[in-house]
mmCIF file of C-alpha atoms and ligand atoms in Angstrom:
data_model
loop_
_atom_site.group_PDB
_atom_site.id
_atom_site.type_symbol
_atom_site.label_atom_id
_atom_site.label_comp_id
_atom_site.label_asym_id
_atom_site.label_seq_id
_atom_site.Cartn_x
_atom_site.Cartn_y
_atom_site.Cartn_z
ATOM 1 C CA MET A 12 -31.882 92.050 107.521
ATOM 2 C CA LYS A 13 -30.603 92.208 111.117
ATOM 3 C CA PHE A 14 -31.955 94.545 113.778
ATOM 4 C CA GLU A 15 -29.107 97.091 113.715
ATOM 5 C CA THR A 16 -29.323 97.447 109.930
ATOM 6 C CA LYS A 17 -33.108 97.757 109.916
ATOM 7 C CA ALA A 18 -32.937 100.398 112.651
ATOM 8 C CA ILE A 19 -30.772 102.587 110.440
ATOM 9 C CA HIS A 20 -32.268 101.951 106.994
ATOM 10 C CA ILE A 21 -35.926 100.878 107.011
ATOM 11 C CA GLY A 22 -38.192 103.809 106.135
ATOM 12 C CA GLN A 23 -35.114 105.991 105.808
ATOM 13 C CA GLU A 24 -34.061 105.899 102.180
ATOM 14 C CA PRO A 25 -32.320 109.130 101.118
ATOM 15 C CA GLU A 26 -34.911 111.793 100.383
ATOM 16 C CA SER A 27 -35.877 111.890 96.695
ATOM 17 C CA LEU A 28 -35.671 115.633 95.951
ATOM 18 C CA THR A 29 -32.179 116.376 97.336
ATOM 19 C CA GLY A 30 -30.718 113.050 98.431
ATOM 20 C CA ALA A 31 -30.649 114.203 102.071
ATOM 21 C CA ILE A 32 -29.401 111.233 104.051
ATOM 22 C CA THR A 33 -31.811 111.763 106.957
ATOM 23 C CA VAL A 34 -35.577 111.861 106.658
ATOM 24 C CA PRO A 35 -36.612 115.548 106.625
ATOM 25 C CA ILE A 36 -38.942 117.015 109.224
ATOM 26 C CA PHE A 37 -42.042 117.654 107.111
ATOM 27 C CA GLN A 38 -43.338 120.552 109.140
ATOM 28 C CA ALA A 39 -46.578 121.057 107.210
ATOM 29 C CA SER A 40 -50.195 120.813 108.304
ATOM 30 C CA THR A 41 -51.619 120.577 104.804
ATOM 31 C CA TYR A 42 -50.634 119.740 101.224
ATOM 32 C CA SER A 43 -51.581 121.247 97.887
ATOM 33 C CA ASN A 44 -53.777 119.411 95.412
ATOM 34 C CA GLU A 45 -52.527 119.580 91.815
ATOM 35 C CA SER A 46 -56.124 119.821 90.715
ATOM 36 C CA LEU A 47 -59.392 119.094 92.429
ATOM 37 C CA GLY A 48 -59.304 115.492 93.637
ATOM 38 C CA ILE A 49 -55.653 114.928 92.614
ATOM 39 C CA SER A 50 -53.049 114.885 95.413
ATOM 40 C CA LYS A 51 -49.674 113.228 95.945
ATOM 41 C CA GLY A 52 -51.260 110.964 98.560
ATOM 42 C CA TYR A 53 -50.962 113.535 101.340
ATOM 43 C CA ASP A 54 -53.831 115.734 102.389
ATOM 44 C CA TYR A 55 -53.764 116.780 106.052
ATOM 45 C CA GLY A 56 -51.099 116.458 108.766
ATOM 46 C CA ARG A 57 -53.278 114.710 111.331
ATOM 47 C CA THR A 58 -54.129 112.009 108.799
ATOM 48 C CA ILE A 59 -50.656 111.482 107.368
ATOM 49 C CA ASN A 60 -47.190 112.997 107.655
ATOM 50 C CA PRO A 61 -44.122 111.709 105.792
ATOM 51 C CA THR A 62 -41.791 111.917 108.824
ATOM 52 C CA ARG A 63 -44.336 109.981 110.876
ATOM 53 C CA SER A 64 -44.800 107.425 108.082
ATOM 54 C CA ALA A 65 -41.032 106.842 108.025
ATOM 55 C CA LEU A 66 -41.030 106.222 111.778
ATOM 56 C CA GLU A 67 -44.041 103.898 111.530
ATOM 57 C CA LYS A 68 -42.365 101.856 108.803
ATOM 58 C CA ASN A 69 -39.187 101.637 110.845
ATOM 59 C CA LEU A 70 -40.807 100.620 114.141
ATOM 60 C CA ALA A 71 -43.028 98.014 112.440
ATOM 61 C CA SER A 72 -39.909 96.362 111.032
ATOM 62 C CA LEU A 73 -38.135 96.341 114.416
ATOM 63 C CA GLU A 74 -41.078 94.501 115.992
ATOM 64 C CA ASN A 75 -41.250 92.056 113.036
ATOM 65 C CA GLY A 76 -44.697 93.479 112.304
ATOM 66 C CA THR A 77 -46.443 94.559 109.135
ATOM 67 C CA TYR A 78 -48.238 97.656 110.401
ATOM 68 C CA SER A 79 -47.596 100.336 112.968
ATOM 69 C CA THR A 80 -49.351 103.462 114.159
ATOM 70 C CA CYS A 81 -47.628 106.229 116.105
ATOM 71 C CA PHE A 82 -49.274 108.344 118.791
ATOM 72 C CA SER A 83 -48.462 111.416 120.829
ATOM 73 C CA SER A 84 -47.896 109.291 123.963
ATOM 74 C CA GLY A 85 -47.884 105.719 125.177
ATOM 75 C CA MET A 86 -51.209 106.417 126.878
ATOM 76 C CA ALA A 87 -52.749 107.647 123.604
ATOM 77 C CA ALA A 88 -51.549 104.410 121.985
ATOM 78 C CA ILE A 89 -53.175 102.315 124.736
ATOM 79 C CA HIS A 90 -56.332 104.429 124.532
ATOM 80 C CA SER A 91 -56.591 103.646 120.835
ATOM 81 C CA ILE A 92 -56.177 99.906 121.435
ATOM 82 C CA LEU A 93 -58.956 99.957 124.046
ATOM 83 C CA SER A 94 -61.166 101.962 121.646
ATOM 84 C CA ILE A 95 -61.489 98.806 119.518
ATOM 85 C CA PHE A 96 -63.806 97.297 122.158
ATOM 86 C CA ARG A 97 -67.479 97.847 123.019
ATOM 87 C CA PRO A 98 -69.509 98.183 126.191
ATOM 88 C CA GLY A 99 -69.876 94.756 127.791
ATOM 89 C CA ASP A 100 -66.555 93.452 126.472
ATOM 90 C CA HIS A 101 -64.381 91.819 129.137
ATOM 91 C CA ILE A 102 -60.631 92.398 129.332
ATOM 92 C CA ILE A 103 -58.097 90.422 131.390
ATOM 93 C CA CYS A 104 -55.034 92.407 132.533
ATOM 94 C CA SER A 105 -51.828 91.761 134.467
ATOM 95 C CA SER A 106 -52.367 92.756 138.105
ATOM 96 C CA ASN A 107 -49.172 94.804 138.026
ATOM 97 C CA LEU A 108 -49.370 97.334 135.189
ATOM 98 C CA TYR A 109 -47.935 100.767 134.599
ATOM 99 C CA GLY A 110 -49.947 103.079 136.915
ATOM 100 C CA GLY A 111 -51.231 105.176 134.017
ATOM 101 C CA SER A 112 -52.595 102.098 132.238
ATOM 102 C CA TYR A 113 -54.381 101.020 135.420
ATOM 103 C CA ARG A 114 -55.864 104.526 135.750
ATOM 104 C CA LEU A 115 -57.010 104.606 132.113
ATOM 105 C CA PHE A 116 -58.740 101.242 132.478
ATOM 106 C CA GLU A 117 -60.285 101.712 135.922
ATOM 107 C CA ASN A 118 -61.161 105.411 135.844
ATOM 108 C CA ILE A 119 -62.007 106.000 132.201
ATOM 109 C CA PHE A 120 -62.868 102.862 130.228
ATOM 110 C CA THR A 121 -65.025 101.272 132.944
ATOM 111 C CA LYS A 122 -67.250 104.366 132.557
ATOM 112 C CA TYR A 123 -67.825 103.310 128.958
ATOM 113 C CA GLY A 124 -68.805 99.793 129.913
ATOM 114 C CA LEU A 125 -65.587 97.829 129.468
ATOM 115 C CA ILE A 126 -65.110 95.236 132.206
ATOM 116 C CA PHE A 127 -61.623 94.576 133.588
ATOM 117 C CA ASP A 128 -60.205 91.735 135.646
ATOM 118 C CA PHE A 129 -56.689 92.071 137.049
ATOM 119 C CA VAL A 130 -54.932 88.741 137.602
ATOM 120 C CA ASN A 131 -51.384 87.520 138.079
ATOM 121 C CA THR A 132 -50.608 86.649 134.464
ATOM 122 C CA SER A 133 -47.214 85.163 135.435
ATOM 123 C CA ILE A 134 -49.281 82.035 135.951
ATOM 124 C CA ALA A 135 -50.809 81.398 132.518
ATOM 125 C CA GLU A 136 -53.557 79.182 134.008
ATOM 126 C CA ASN A 137 -54.901 82.262 135.820
ATOM 127 C CA VAL A 138 -55.670 83.739 132.405
ATOM 128 C CA GLU A 139 -57.473 80.597 131.250
ATOM 129 C CA LYS A 140 -59.502 80.510 134.486
ATOM 130 C CA THR A 141 -60.546 84.165 134.153
ATOM 131 C CA PHE A 142 -61.897 83.835 130.607
ATOM 132 C CA ARG A 143 -65.601 84.533 130.120
ATOM 133 C CA THR A 144 -67.710 84.222 126.982
ATOM 134 C CA ASN A 145 -67.396 87.999 126.478
ATOM 135 C CA THR A 146 -63.596 88.216 126.969
ATOM 136 C CA LYS A 147 -62.157 90.025 123.960
ATOM 137 C CA LEU A 148 -58.663 91.042 125.039
ATOM 138 C CA VAL A 149 -55.831 89.970 127.315
ATOM 139 C CA TYR A 150 -53.567 92.904 128.111
ATOM 140 C CA ILE A 151 -50.190 92.153 129.682
ATOM 141 C CA GLU A 152 -46.907 93.794 130.466
ATOM 142 C CA THR A 153 -43.829 91.605 130.551
ATOM 143 C CA PRO A 154 -41.642 92.488 132.367
ATOM 144 C CA THR A 155 -44.071 94.600 134.396
ATOM 145 C CA ASN A 156 -43.527 98.093 135.731
ATOM 146 C CA PRO A 157 -42.065 98.207 138.429
ATOM 147 C CA LEU A 158 -41.982 94.594 139.726
ATOM 148 C CA LEU A 159 -40.537 93.067 136.541
ATOM 149 C CA GLU A 160 -42.934 90.130 136.633
ATOM 150 C CA ILE A 161 -42.699 87.866 133.608
ATOM 151 C CA SER A 162 -45.579 86.335 131.677
ATOM 152 C CA ASP A 163 -45.270 83.553 129.097
ATOM 153 C CA ILE A 164 -46.338 85.302 125.886
ATOM 154 C CA GLU A 165 -46.579 82.104 123.834
ATOM 155 C CA ALA A 166 -48.683 80.237 126.410
ATOM 156 C CA ILE A 167 -51.080 83.169 126.862
ATOM 157 C CA ALA A 168 -51.289 83.712 123.074
ATOM 158 C CA LYS A 169 -52.421 80.082 122.696
ATOM 159 C CA ILE A 170 -55.120 80.555 125.324
ATOM 160 C CA CYS A 171 -56.299 83.745 123.592
ATOM 161 C CA PHE A 172 -56.330 82.063 120.202
ATOM 162 C CA SER A 173 -58.493 79.207 121.477
ATOM 163 C CA HIS A 174 -61.014 81.757 122.825
ATOM 164 C CA LYS A 175 -60.834 84.074 119.769
ATOM 165 C CA ALA A 176 -59.561 86.960 121.901
ATOM 166 C CA TYR A 177 -56.659 89.259 121.147
ATOM 167 C CA LEU A 178 -53.427 89.383 123.126
ATOM 168 C CA CYS A 179 -51.787 92.794 123.573
ATOM 169 C CA VAL A 180 -48.299 93.078 125.092
ATOM 170 C CA ASP A 181 -46.814 96.285 126.477
ATOM 171 C CA ASN A 182 -43.186 95.749 125.446
ATOM 172 C CA THR A 183 -41.879 99.092 126.749
ATOM 173 C CA PHE A 184 -39.476 97.598 129.317
ATOM 174 C CA LEU A 185 -37.414 95.521 126.903
ATOM 175 C CA SER A 186 -37.779 97.442 123.625
ATOM 176 C CA PRO A 187 -37.921 95.506 120.347
ATOM 177 C CA TYR A 188 -34.199 94.850 120.688
ATOM 178 C CA PHE A 189 -34.708 92.305 123.459
ATOM 179 C CA GLN A 190 -38.219 90.979 122.836
ATOM 180 C CA ASN A 191 -40.645 90.658 119.925
ATOM 181 C CA PRO A 192 -44.065 89.543 121.230
ATOM 182 C CA LEU A 193 -45.598 89.141 117.744
ATOM 183 C CA ASP A 194 -43.127 86.294 117.123
ATOM 184 C CA PHE A 195 -44.720 84.431 120.046
ATOM 185 C CA GLY A 196 -48.285 84.882 118.862
ATOM 186 C CA ALA A 197 -49.309 88.241 120.360
ATOM 187 C CA ASP A 198 -51.715 90.222 118.149
ATOM 188 C CA ILE A 199 -50.767 93.716 119.285
ATOM 189 C CA VAL A 200 -47.586 95.261 120.710
ATOM 190 C CA ILE A 201 -47.509 98.665 122.336
ATOM 191 C CA HIS A 202 -44.547 100.794 123.383
ATOM 192 C CA SER A 203 -44.205 104.021 125.204
ATOM 193 C CA THR A 204 -41.524 105.315 122.802
ATOM 194 C CA THR A 205 -40.839 107.921 125.503
ATOM 195 C CA LYS A 206 -38.736 105.235 127.198
ATOM 196 C CA TYR A 207 -36.063 103.066 125.537
ATOM 197 C CA ILE A 208 -37.037 103.582 121.903
ATOM 198 C CA ASN A 209 -36.416 107.316 122.046
ATOM 199 C CA GLY A 210 -34.123 106.898 125.031
ATOM 200 C CA HIS A 211 -33.009 110.481 125.591
ATOM 201 C CA CYS A 212 -35.776 111.821 127.854
ATOM 202 C CA ASP A 213 -36.732 114.491 125.335
ATOM 203 C CA ILE A 214 -40.036 113.403 123.788
ATOM 204 C CA ILE A 215 -43.343 111.756 124.758
ATOM 205 C CA GLY A 216 -44.612 109.189 122.280
ATOM 206 C CA GLY A 217 -46.240 105.837 121.688
ATOM 207 C CA VAL A 218 -46.564 103.183 119.006
ATOM 208 C CA VAL A 219 -48.764 100.179 118.299
ATOM 209 C CA VAL A 220 -47.515 97.374 116.023
ATOM 210 C CA THR A 221 -49.570 94.497 114.617
ATOM 211 C CA ASN A 222 -49.685 91.950 111.803
ATOM 212 C CA ASN A 223 -53.478 92.068 111.765
ATOM 213 C CA GLU A 224 -54.871 94.222 108.961
ATOM 214 C CA VAL A 225 -58.285 94.593 110.619
ATOM 215 C CA ILE A 226 -56.719 95.881 113.851
ATOM 216 C CA ASP A 227 -54.441 98.193 111.890
ATOM 217 C CA GLU A 228 -57.337 99.723 109.955
ATOM 218 C CA LYS A 229 -59.137 100.471 113.210
ATOM 219 C CA LEU A 230 -56.031 102.004 114.792
ATOM 220 C CA LYS A 231 -55.412 104.237 111.776
ATOM 221 C CA PHE A 232 -59.045 105.320 111.958
ATOM 222 C CA PHE A 233 -58.663 106.198 115.680
ATOM 223 C CA GLN A 234 -55.323 107.925 115.057
ATOM 224 C CA ASN A 235 -56.995 110.216 112.553
ATOM 225 C CA SER A 236 -60.360 110.545 114.327
ATOM 226 C CA ILE A 237 -59.083 111.143 117.854
ATOM 227 C CA GLY A 238 -56.015 113.038 116.671
ATOM 228 C CA ALA A 239 -53.462 112.178 119.357
ATOM 229 C CA VAL A 240 -50.644 112.300 116.806
ATOM 230 C CA PRO A 241 -46.950 112.982 117.417
ATOM 231 C CA SER A 242 -45.359 116.098 115.943
ATOM 232 C CA PRO A 243 -43.068 115.768 112.912
ATOM 233 C CA PHE A 244 -40.134 116.911 115.062
ATOM 234 C CA ASP A 245 -40.837 114.281 117.728
ATOM 235 C CA CYS A 246 -41.044 111.626 114.998
ATOM 236 C CA TRP A 247 -37.714 112.812 113.650
ATOM 237 C CA LEU A 248 -36.070 112.717 117.092
ATOM 238 C CA THR A 249 -37.412 109.205 117.631
ATOM 239 C CA LEU A 250 -36.113 108.057 114.230
ATOM 240 C CA ARG A 251 -32.690 109.468 115.047
ATOM 241 C CA SER A 252 -32.726 107.727 118.448
ATOM 242 C CA VAL A 253 -33.755 104.353 117.083
ATOM 243 C CA LYS A 254 -30.520 104.206 115.103
ATOM 244 C CA THR A 255 -28.609 103.671 118.357
ATOM 245 C CA LEU A 256 -31.204 101.501 120.112
ATOM 246 C CA ALA A 257 -29.150 98.314 119.776
ATOM 247 C CA ILE A 258 -25.981 99.760 121.255
ATOM 248 C CA ARG A 259 -27.881 101.607 123.971
ATOM 249 C CA MET A 260 -29.818 98.479 125.002
ATOM 250 C CA THR A 261 -26.624 96.438 125.094
ATOM 251 C CA THR A 262 -25.060 98.931 127.487
ATOM 252 C CA HIS A 263 -28.224 99.296 129.633
ATOM 253 C CA ASN A 264 -28.286 95.514 129.914
ATOM 254 C CA ASN A 265 -24.602 95.133 130.817
ATOM 255 C CA ASN A 266 -24.684 97.971 133.316
ATOM 256 C CA ALA A 267 -27.805 96.614 135.021
ATOM 257 C CA LEU A 268 -26.219 93.173 135.279
ATOM 258 C CA HIS A 269 -23.146 94.682 136.978
ATOM 259 C CA ILE A 270 -25.321 96.608 139.418
ATOM 260 C CA TYR A 271 -27.504 93.591 140.134
ATOM 261 C CA ASN A 272 -24.428 91.485 140.927
ATOM 262 C CA PHE A 273 -23.222 94.206 143.256
ATOM 263 C CA LEU A 274 -26.583 94.582 145.014
ATOM 264 C CA LYS A 275 -27.915 91.050 145.175
ATOM 265 C CA ASN A 276 -26.434 90.008 148.506
ATOM 266 C CA ASN A 277 -26.678 93.366 150.239
ATOM 267 C CA LYS A 278 -28.230 92.960 153.711
ATOM 268 C CA LYS A 279 -30.062 96.294 153.510
ATOM 269 C CA ILE A 280 -32.119 95.096 150.560
ATOM 270 C CA LYS A 281 -35.147 93.041 151.589
ATOM 271 C CA LYS A 282 -35.989 91.976 148.061
ATOM 272 C CA ILE A 283 -34.497 92.563 144.644
ATOM 273 C CA TYR A 284 -36.466 92.298 141.413
ATOM 274 C CA TYR A 285 -34.498 91.597 138.249
ATOM 275 C CA PRO A 286 -35.260 89.216 135.349
ATOM 276 C CA GLY A 287 -31.581 88.247 135.052
ATOM 277 C CA ASP A 288 -31.653 86.481 138.432
ATOM 278 C CA LYS A 289 -30.237 82.976 137.818
ATOM 279 C CA ASP A 290 -32.779 81.369 140.142
ATOM 280 C CA HIS A 291 -35.770 83.200 138.682
ATOM 281 C CA PRO A 292 -38.796 80.879 138.857
ATOM 282 C CA LEU A 293 -39.641 81.665 135.218
ATOM 283 C CA ARG A 294 -36.072 81.111 133.945
ATOM 284 C CA THR A 295 -37.199 78.954 130.976
ATOM 285 C CA VAL A 296 -39.786 81.525 129.850
ATOM 286 C CA ILE A 297 -37.193 84.298 130.159
ATOM 287 C CA GLU A 298 -34.739 82.345 128.034
ATOM 288 C CA LYS A 299 -37.397 81.541 125.472
ATOM 289 C CA GLN A 300 -38.802 85.003 124.831
ATOM 290 C CA MET A 301 -36.144 87.519 125.936
ATOM 291 C CA ARG A 302 -32.730 88.218 124.412
ATOM 292 C CA GLY A 303 -31.680 90.421 127.327
ATOM 293 C CA TYR A 304 -32.914 91.534 130.741
ATOM 294 C CA GLY A 305 -33.149 95.265 130.137
ATOM 295 C CA GLY A 306 -31.958 98.087 132.339
ATOM 296 C CA ILE A 307 -34.431 98.111 135.221
ATOM 297 C CA ILE A 308 -33.817 96.799 138.735
ATOM 298 C CA SER A 309 -36.270 97.300 141.592
ATOM 299 C CA ILE A 310 -35.249 96.943 145.224
ATOM 300 C CA ASP A 311 -37.310 96.811 148.383
ATOM 301 C CA LEU A 312 -35.592 98.691 151.207
ATOM 302 C CA SER A 313 -38.272 97.746 153.794
ATOM 303 C CA SER A 314 -39.529 101.218 154.659
ATOM 304 C CA LYS A 315 -40.353 104.573 153.154
ATOM 305 C CA GLU A 316 -37.671 106.153 155.364
ATOM 306 C CA SER A 317 -34.940 103.877 153.937
ATOM 307 C CA ALA A 318 -36.191 104.413 150.402
ATOM 308 C CA LYS A 319 -36.046 108.157 150.972
ATOM 309 C CA LEU A 320 -32.514 108.051 152.413
ATOM 310 C CA PHE A 321 -31.330 105.921 149.531
ATOM 311 C CA CYS A 322 -32.842 108.169 146.835
ATOM 312 C CA ASN A 323 -31.693 111.388 148.485
ATOM 313 C CA ASN A 324 -28.091 110.172 148.747
ATOM 314 C CA LEU A 325 -27.683 109.175 145.114
ATOM 315 C CA ARG A 326 -25.544 111.632 143.176
ATOM 316 C CA ILE A 327 -25.525 110.245 139.621
ATOM 317 C CA PHE A 328 -28.952 108.572 139.587
ATOM 318 C CA THR A 329 -31.487 111.406 139.402
ATOM 319 C CA ILE A 330 -34.824 111.232 141.219
ATOM 320 C CA ALA A 331 -37.353 111.395 138.396
ATOM 321 C CA GLU A 332 -40.332 109.652 136.867
ATOM 322 C CA SER A 333 -39.791 107.825 133.597
ATOM 323 C CA LEU A 334 -37.122 105.339 132.593
ATOM 324 C CA GLY A 335 -35.174 104.061 129.639
ATOM 325 C CA GLY A 336 -33.057 107.155 129.026
ATOM 326 C CA VAL A 337 -29.299 107.295 128.662
ATOM 327 C CA GLU A 338 -29.127 108.927 132.099
ATOM 328 C CA SER A 339 -29.669 106.806 135.209
ATOM 329 C CA LEU A 340 -32.886 107.595 137.056
ATOM 330 C CA VAL A 341 -34.391 106.471 140.326
ATOM 331 C CA CYS A 342 -38.044 106.526 141.263
ATOM 332 C CA HIS A 343 -40.231 105.690 144.239
ATOM 333 C CA PRO A 344 -43.283 104.053 142.591
ATOM 334 C CA ALA A 345 -45.602 104.346 145.632
ATOM 335 C CA THR A 346 -45.382 108.150 145.607
ATOM 336 C CA MET A 347 -44.493 108.770 141.966
ATOM 337 C CA THR A 348 -45.509 106.513 139.055
ATOM 338 C CA HIS A 349 -48.095 104.359 140.841
ATOM 339 C CA THR A 350 -50.030 106.824 143.017
ATOM 340 C CA SER A 351 -53.201 106.053 141.050
ATOM 341 C CA VAL A 352 -53.117 102.454 142.320
ATOM 342 C CA PRO A 353 -54.930 102.288 145.702
ATOM 343 C CA GLU A 354 -52.622 101.627 148.681
ATOM 344 C CA ASP A 355 -54.105 98.244 149.637
ATOM 345 C CA ILE A 356 -53.712 96.960 146.070
ATOM 346 C CA ARG A 357 -50.185 98.358 145.895
ATOM 347 C CA ASN A 358 -49.162 96.559 149.069
ATOM 348 C CA LYS A 359 -50.889 93.370 147.984
ATOM 349 C CA ILE A 360 -48.955 93.174 144.711
ATOM 350 C CA GLY A 361 -45.598 94.299 146.159
ATOM 351 C CA ILE A 362 -45.400 98.014 145.327
ATOM 352 C CA THR A 363 -44.578 98.789 148.941
ATOM 353 C CA ASP A 364 -43.437 102.074 150.466
ATOM 354 C CA GLY A 365 -39.893 100.666 150.562
ATOM 355 C CA LEU A 366 -39.770 99.883 146.850
ATOM 356 C CA VAL A 367 -37.345 101.843 144.681
ATOM 357 C CA ARG A 368 -37.021 101.455 140.917
ATOM 358 C CA LEU A 369 -33.640 102.013 139.261
ATOM 359 C CA SER A 370 -33.482 102.792 135.554
ATOM 360 C CA VAL A 371 -29.853 102.075 134.813
ATOM 361 C CA GLY A 372 -28.422 104.405 132.175
ATOM 362 C CA ILE A 373 -25.419 104.073 129.920
ATOM 363 C CA GLU A 374 -22.877 105.904 132.082
ATOM 364 C CA HIS A 375 -19.827 103.865 133.191
ATOM 365 C CA TYR A 376 -21.042 101.094 135.468
ATOM 366 C CA GLU A 377 -18.233 101.625 137.987
ATOM 367 C CA ASP A 378 -19.491 105.143 138.625
ATOM 368 C CA LEU A 379 -23.023 103.816 139.007
ATOM 369 C CA ILE A 380 -21.936 101.097 141.434
ATOM 370 C CA GLY A 381 -20.048 103.715 143.448
ATOM 371 C CA ASP A 382 -23.215 105.786 143.542
ATOM 372 C CA VAL A 383 -25.532 103.032 144.830
ATOM 373 C CA ASP A 384 -22.842 101.845 147.246
ATOM 374 C CA TYR A 385 -22.609 105.306 148.808
ATOM 375 C CA ALA A 386 -26.383 105.782 148.968
ATOM 376 C CA LEU A 387 -26.858 102.367 150.618
ATOM 377 C CA SER A 388 -24.202 103.207 153.194
ATOM 378 C CA LYS A 389 -26.462 106.085 154.303
ATOM 379 C CA VAL A 390 -29.498 103.817 154.788
HETATM 380 C C1 PLP B 423 -44.474 105.134 130.573
HETATM 381 C C2 PLP B 423 -45.224 103.911 130.268
HETATM 382 C C3 PLP B 423 -46.449 103.962 129.595
HETATM 383 C C4 PLP B 423 -47.102 105.283 129.217
HETATM 384 O O1 PLP B 423 -46.427 105.937 128.212
HETATM 385 P P1 PLP B 423 -46.368 107.561 128.070
HETATM 386 O O2 PLP B 423 -45.490 107.738 126.900
HETATM 387 O O3 PLP B 423 -45.835 108.101 129.346
HETATM 388 O O4 PLP B 423 -47.771 108.006 127.810
HETATM 389 C C5 PLP B 423 -47.075 102.775 129.304
HETATM 390 N N1 PLP B 423 -46.540 101.580 129.663
HETATM 391 C C6 PLP B 423 -45.371 101.496 130.326
HETATM 392 C C7 PLP B 423 -44.826 100.161 130.699
HETATM 393 C C8 PLP B 423 -44.678 102.649 130.654
HETATM 394 O O5 PLP B 423 -43.526 102.548 131.334
#
């Protein structure tokens, strides 16, 4: 079955009692037992909820995975993945990660004895070189937030396999429509469903997908034990949104390409970050593992002052955290999404004070081009 068809049908058979065409919102915390010890397979809402199960089935299929576990946020999903490991375990991460992931690793999990190394995973050999005997996980984003750095999933998966470590890929930026890391040998895929998967800036959620039964059992145990579960209504909204993921991603992708072509030679932009760049040094990797470039473009406007003028003069793009919604958003990572990354590290990896991240929505691209054109004229 193709992506668009799966998005609409998997986990979403008409409801058995009434034939309702959409999965109902099962707004119940608990379920009756017919007699002591006999239930219909449902006991308590934290442990299992039919609306959530439908979403899990659906998202697993979109990532070409067998199992999936939904959480109340992307961070809760990442927290559960990290909970698999023990004090003394070593984890290799991309040096540019979502700021919240960096904060979770550095400020919370190091306290519990996990050891992190942040390396530029765009160069797969860096991963090989950083391996230790106690390395248990490689955790990458590709493309990364906000610099859109690309890592070769297949090459890193091979390295992990040879060292008996897991590879986890944060696939939030492309959504399962444009990239399926499990197909290239990753063991775990995580999404902040808050972003493209839900796509309407109206829920917070996360999901983990895997083909590994042992990992899945652990994640289900953490989901139930820790209890960071999404509400039935949020699961329902996400299911509804997923039905249009393919057409939304297609438009995000086309719009971003138009904007990139408009911006790429602009003299006021010191550097532009976009995976669709024809001369991208990792062109072959991009063509191998991605079916589209997504809707994010980051631009370096040299100074905080220019970044501020640009953001303040946009009229359609709204200044806001987050990304991946139907509405175009703009953010200044240094003062918004990546404040938890220390300034020297930020500057070292390229998250400068002049950097601005555009999340291109699905409005008409001519209006969006007009908007960035006007804002740049004020810089
Ligand atoms: C937003 C984001 C997260 C965190 O997800 P929440 O749903 O906000 O908890 C993780 N990874 C990436 C790449 C993100 O953009």
